[in-house]
């Protein structure tokens, strides 16, 4: 897509994904820090909310700063992670939160919601934040974008963290649970 510096949010347009809060935090970041970064949001639109999202983007005059690409084929998603300077995932609840692990495996620092299963998945390999605290989200995005030491720390922690998750490990734990019943 020709976008060089961007924050990536691999989400959907379900209300609990908090895209509105992300856009507000991004707006604050752009107004206060003047970074060149864009925001890319991808994911399904199960309730036809793309028009709502685009009107929100337009309301804040971010038409050339925030892009919603909709559903992306699994084969192309790794390119979005690899090109991103930061992955932000502000969901209010998740059953697991696979996108944060995908980002870690791609060497991208993570800023995730401190809600649901995300703090457990992220652990110490990323920064978690209250998604409703726009100021804090904006400040944490800024820190992860410009502080090389912090970026490297969380990228390395992410590589270590993602190694703890595998389908084989999940299968072994499920078998162990069933065996104990």
mmCIF file of C-alpha atoms in Angstrom:
data_model
loop_
_atom_site.group_PDB
_atom_site.id
_atom_site.type_symbol
_atom_site.label_atom_id
_atom_site.label_comp_id
_atom_site.label_asym_id
_atom_site.label_seq_id
_atom_site.Cartn_x
_atom_site.Cartn_y
_atom_site.Cartn_z
ATOM 1 C CA UNK A 1 0.000 0.000 0.000
ATOM 2 C CA UNK A 2 3.027 2.260 0.014
ATOM 3 C CA UNK A 3 2.695 3.289 3.670
ATOM 4 C CA UNK A 4 6.095 3.407 5.343
ATOM 5 C CA UNK A 5 5.585 4.180 9.031
ATOM 6 C CA UNK A 6 2.425 2.850 10.600
ATOM 7 C CA UNK A 7 0.689 1.510 13.649
ATOM 8 C CA UNK A 8 -1.245 -1.670 12.905
ATOM 9 C CA UNK A 9 -4.453 -2.814 14.560
ATOM 10 C CA UNK A 10 -5.399 -6.344 13.406
ATOM 11 C CA UNK A 11 -8.924 -6.348 14.703
ATOM 12 C CA UNK A 12 -12.486 -6.179 13.398
ATOM 13 C CA UNK A 13 -15.330 -3.734 13.663
ATOM 14 C CA UNK A 14 -17.061 -5.418 16.577
ATOM 15 C CA UNK A 15 -17.868 -2.724 19.178
ATOM 16 C CA UNK A 16 -15.746 -4.361 21.904
ATOM 17 C CA UNK A 17 -12.617 -3.928 19.751
ATOM 18 C CA UNK A 18 -12.653 -0.208 20.676
ATOM 19 C CA UNK A 19 -11.657 1.209 17.304
ATOM 20 C CA UNK A 20 -13.223 4.514 18.335
ATOM 21 C CA UNK A 21 -10.927 4.732 21.366
ATOM 22 C CA UNK A 22 -7.931 3.799 19.222
ATOM 23 C CA UNK A 23 -8.729 6.549 16.729
ATOM 24 C CA UNK A 24 -9.120 9.108 19.525
ATOM 25 C CA UNK A 25 -5.777 8.078 21.029
ATOM 26 C CA UNK A 26 -4.164 8.213 17.596
ATOM 27 C CA UNK A 27 -5.608 11.698 17.058
ATOM 28 C CA UNK A 28 -4.110 12.826 20.380
ATOM 29 C CA UNK A 29 -0.774 11.315 19.374
ATOM 30 C CA UNK A 30 -0.808 13.119 16.006
ATOM 31 C CA UNK A 31 -1.790 16.451 17.557
ATOM 32 C CA UNK A 32 0.716 16.404 20.407
ATOM 33 C CA UNK A 33 3.718 14.568 18.959
ATOM 34 C CA UNK A 34 3.611 15.263 15.203
ATOM 35 C CA UNK A 35 4.799 11.790 14.186
ATOM 36 C CA UNK A 36 4.712 10.677 10.536
ATOM 37 C CA UNK A 37 2.924 7.430 11.393
ATOM 38 C CA UNK A 38 -0.369 6.343 9.902
ATOM 39 C CA UNK A 39 -2.876 3.949 11.473
ATOM 40 C CA UNK A 40 -3.974 0.825 9.619
ATOM 41 C CA UNK A 41 -6.970 -1.179 10.822
ATOM 42 C CA UNK A 42 -7.867 -4.519 9.257
ATOM 43 C CA UNK A 43 -10.502 -7.123 10.004
ATOM 44 C CA UNK A 44 -14.033 -8.191 9.301
ATOM 45 C CA UNK A 45 -17.034 -5.895 9.413
ATOM 46 C CA UNK A 46 -19.803 -8.173 10.704
ATOM 47 C CA UNK A 47 -22.351 -5.406 11.356
ATOM 48 C CA UNK A 48 -21.652 -3.099 8.398
ATOM 49 C CA UNK A 49 -19.884 -0.509 10.556
ATOM 50 C CA UNK A 50 -17.323 0.575 7.940
ATOM 51 C CA UNK A 51 -19.402 3.665 7.186
ATOM 52 C CA UNK A 52 -19.451 4.562 10.884
ATOM 53 C CA UNK A 53 -15.676 4.093 11.099
ATOM 54 C CA UNK A 54 -15.044 6.183 7.988
ATOM 55 C CA UNK A 55 -17.302 8.969 9.303
ATOM 56 C CA UNK A 56 -15.372 8.951 12.588
ATOM 57 C CA UNK A 57 -12.100 9.168 10.674
ATOM 58 C CA UNK A 58 -13.510 12.048 8.639
ATOM 59 C CA UNK A 59 -14.912 13.802 11.743
ATOM 60 C CA UNK A 60 -11.397 14.010 13.181
ATOM 61 C CA UNK A 61 -9.902 15.038 9.827
ATOM 62 C CA UNK A 62 -7.805 11.861 9.663
ATOM 63 C CA UNK A 63 -8.766 10.831 6.125
ATOM 64 C CA UNK A 64 -5.110 10.689 5.063
ATOM 65 C CA UNK A 65 -3.902 9.242 8.367
ATOM 66 C CA UNK A 66 -6.197 6.308 9.246
ATOM 67 C CA UNK A 67 -6.993 3.499 6.829
ATOM 68 C CA UNK A 68 -9.459 0.635 7.176
ATOM 69 C CA UNK A 69 -8.627 -2.135 4.708
ATOM 70 C CA UNK A 70 -11.315 -4.579 5.818
ATOM 71 C CA UNK A 71 -10.772 -8.308 5.776
ATOM 72 C CA UNK A 72 -7.276 -9.331 4.677
ATOM 73 C CA UNK A 73 -6.422 -12.817 3.433
ATOM 74 C CA UNK A 74 -4.312 -14.782 5.949
ATOM 75 C CA UNK A 75 -1.477 -14.984 3.419
ATOM 76 C CA UNK A 76 -1.022 -11.189 3.470
ATOM 77 C CA UNK A 77 -1.384 -10.514 7.191
ATOM 78 C CA UNK A 78 2.291 -11.293 7.987
ATOM 79 C CA UNK A 79 3.314 -8.422 5.695
ATOM 80 C CA UNK A 80 1.218 -6.007 7.748
ATOM 81 C CA UNK A 81 2.878 -7.169 10.969
ATOM 82 C CA UNK A 82 6.383 -7.095 9.502
ATOM 83 C CA UNK A 83 5.965 -3.555 8.184
ATOM 84 C CA UNK A 84 4.375 -2.120 11.325
ATOM 85 C CA UNK A 85 6.303 -0.056 13.842
ATOM 86 C CA UNK A 86 3.769 -0.967 16.533
ATOM 87 C CA UNK A 87 0.738 -3.217 16.961
ATOM 88 C CA UNK A 88 -2.107 -1.864 19.085
ATOM 89 C CA UNK A 89 -4.901 -4.172 20.238
ATOM 90 C CA UNK A 90 -7.404 -2.411 22.522
ATOM 91 C CA UNK A 91 -10.142 -5.031 22.749
ATOM 92 C CA UNK A 92 -12.303 -5.010 25.891
ATOM 93 C CA UNK A 93 -12.430 -8.800 25.957
ATOM 94 C CA UNK A 94 -10.914 -11.694 24.094
ATOM 95 C CA UNK A 95 -11.164 -15.423 24.307
ATOM 96 C CA UNK A 96 -7.430 -15.553 23.713
ATOM 97 C CA UNK A 97 -5.926 -12.759 21.598
ATOM 98 C CA UNK A 98 -3.980 -14.543 18.873
ATOM 99 C CA UNK A 99 -3.065 -11.274 17.067
ATOM 100 C CA UNK A 100 -0.775 -10.239 19.920
ATOM 101 C CA UNK A 101 1.175 -13.484 19.572
ATOM 102 C CA UNK A 102 1.320 -13.044 15.801
ATOM 103 C CA UNK A 103 2.777 -9.578 16.333
ATOM 104 C CA UNK A 104 5.349 -10.872 18.807
ATOM 105 C CA UNK A 105 6.400 -13.603 16.371
ATOM 106 C CA UNK A 106 6.839 -10.906 13.720
ATOM 107 C CA UNK A 107 9.132 -8.812 15.897
ATOM 108 C CA UNK A 108 6.664 -6.033 16.502
ATOM 109 C CA UNK A 109 6.165 -4.371 19.894
ATOM 110 C CA UNK A 110 2.689 -4.676 21.428
ATOM 111 C CA UNK A 111 0.366 -2.246 23.160
ATOM 112 C CA UNK A 112 -2.685 -4.172 24.309
ATOM 113 C CA UNK A 113 -5.737 -3.676 26.443
ATOM 114 C CA UNK A 114 -5.456 -4.630 30.094
ATOM 115 C CA UNK A 115 -8.819 -6.397 29.853
ATOM 116 C CA UNK A 116 -9.943 -9.974 29.326
ATOM 117 C CA UNK A 117 -7.304 -12.561 28.512
ATOM 118 C CA UNK A 118 -4.880 -10.079 26.946
ATOM 119 C CA UNK A 119 -2.768 -9.316 30.063
ATOM 120 C CA UNK A 120 -2.208 -13.043 30.546
ATOM 121 C CA UNK A 121 -1.237 -13.594 26.912
ATOM 122 C CA UNK A 122 0.974 -10.490 26.718
ATOM 123 C CA UNK A 123 2.491 -10.996 30.197
ATOM 124 C CA UNK A 124 5.732 -8.977 30.403
ATOM 125 C CA UNK A 125 6.294 -9.080 26.622
ATOM 126 C CA UNK A 126 4.316 -5.929 25.870
ATOM 127 C CA UNK A 127 2.614 -2.983 27.477
ATOM 128 C CA UNK A 128 -0.983 -3.236 28.635
ATOM 129 C CA UNK A 129 -3.178 -0.212 29.131
ATOM 130 C CA UNK A 130 -6.718 0.767 30.045
ATOM 131 C CA UNK A 131 -8.289 1.225 26.572
ATOM 132 C CA UNK A 132 -10.565 3.975 27.886
ATOM 133 C CA UNK A 133 -7.646 6.114 29.070
ATOM 134 C CA UNK A 134 -7.006 7.959 25.800
ATOM 135 C CA UNK A 135 -4.118 9.986 27.210
ATOM 136 C CA UNK A 136 -2.311 6.911 28.504
ATOM 137 C CA UNK A 137 -2.866 4.968 25.281
ATOM 138 C CA UNK A 138 -1.437 7.883 23.317
ATOM 139 C CA UNK A 139 1.598 8.230 25.603
ATOM 140 C CA UNK A 140 2.346 4.506 25.519
ATOM 141 C CA UNK A 141 2.085 4.471 21.718
ATOM 142 C CA UNK A 142 4.559 7.339 21.603
ATOM 143 C CA UNK A 143 7.001 5.583 23.951
ATOM 144 C CA UNK A 144 6.899 2.384 21.899
ATOM 145 C CA UNK A 145 7.388 4.291 18.658
ATOM 146 C CA UNK A 146 10.292 6.557 19.553
ATOM 147 C CA UNK A 147 12.245 4.965 22.414
ATOM 148 C CA UNK A 148 14.605 2.438 20.794
ATOM 149 C CA UNK A 149 15.560 0.813 24.094
ATOM 150 C CA UNK A 150 11.925 0.214 25.063
ATOM 151 C CA UNK A 151 11.121 -1.068 21.552
ATOM 152 C CA UNK A 152 14.024 -3.528 21.572
ATOM 153 C CA UNK A 153 13.211 -4.686 25.083
ATOM 154 C CA UNK A 154 9.623 -5.580 24.166
ATOM 155 C CA UNK A 155 10.545 -7.043 20.782
ATOM 156 C CA UNK A 156 13.022 -9.410 22.486
ATOM 157 C CA UNK A 157 10.539 -10.238 25.256
ATOM 158 C CA UNK A 158 7.941 -10.942 22.560
ATOM 159 C CA UNK A 159 10.212 -13.403 20.753
ATOM 160 C CA UNK A 160 10.748 -15.240 24.055
ATOM 161 C CA UNK A 161 7.078 -15.137 25.029
ATOM 162 C CA UNK A 162 5.733 -16.502 21.760
ATOM 163 C CA UNK A 163 7.920 -19.613 22.135
ATOM 164 C CA UNK A 164 5.785 -20.612 25.120
ATOM 165 C CA UNK A 165 2.760 -21.105 22.865
ATOM 166 C CA UNK A 166 2.333 -23.948 20.412
ATOM 167 C CA UNK A 167 -0.489 -26.160 19.212
ATOM 168 C CA UNK A 168 1.460 -29.163 20.494
ATOM 169 C CA UNK A 169 1.669 -27.603 23.958
ATOM 170 C CA UNK A 170 -2.057 -26.863 23.940
ATOM 171 C CA UNK A 171 -2.836 -30.436 22.916
ATOM 172 C CA UNK A 172 -0.650 -31.829 25.716
ATOM 173 C CA UNK A 173 -2.374 -29.626 28.302
ATOM 174 C CA UNK A 174 -5.840 -30.626 27.075
ATOM 175 C CA UNK A 175 -4.903 -34.319 27.212
ATOM 176 C CA UNK A 176 -3.543 -33.826 30.738
ATOM 177 C CA UNK A 177 -6.793 -32.152 31.830
ATOM 178 C CA UNK A 178 -8.960 -34.898 30.334
ATOM 179 C CA UNK A 179 -6.735 -37.588 31.865
ATOM 180 C CA UNK A 180 -7.200 -36.085 35.290
ATOM 181 C CA UNK A 181 -11.011 -36.252 35.097
#
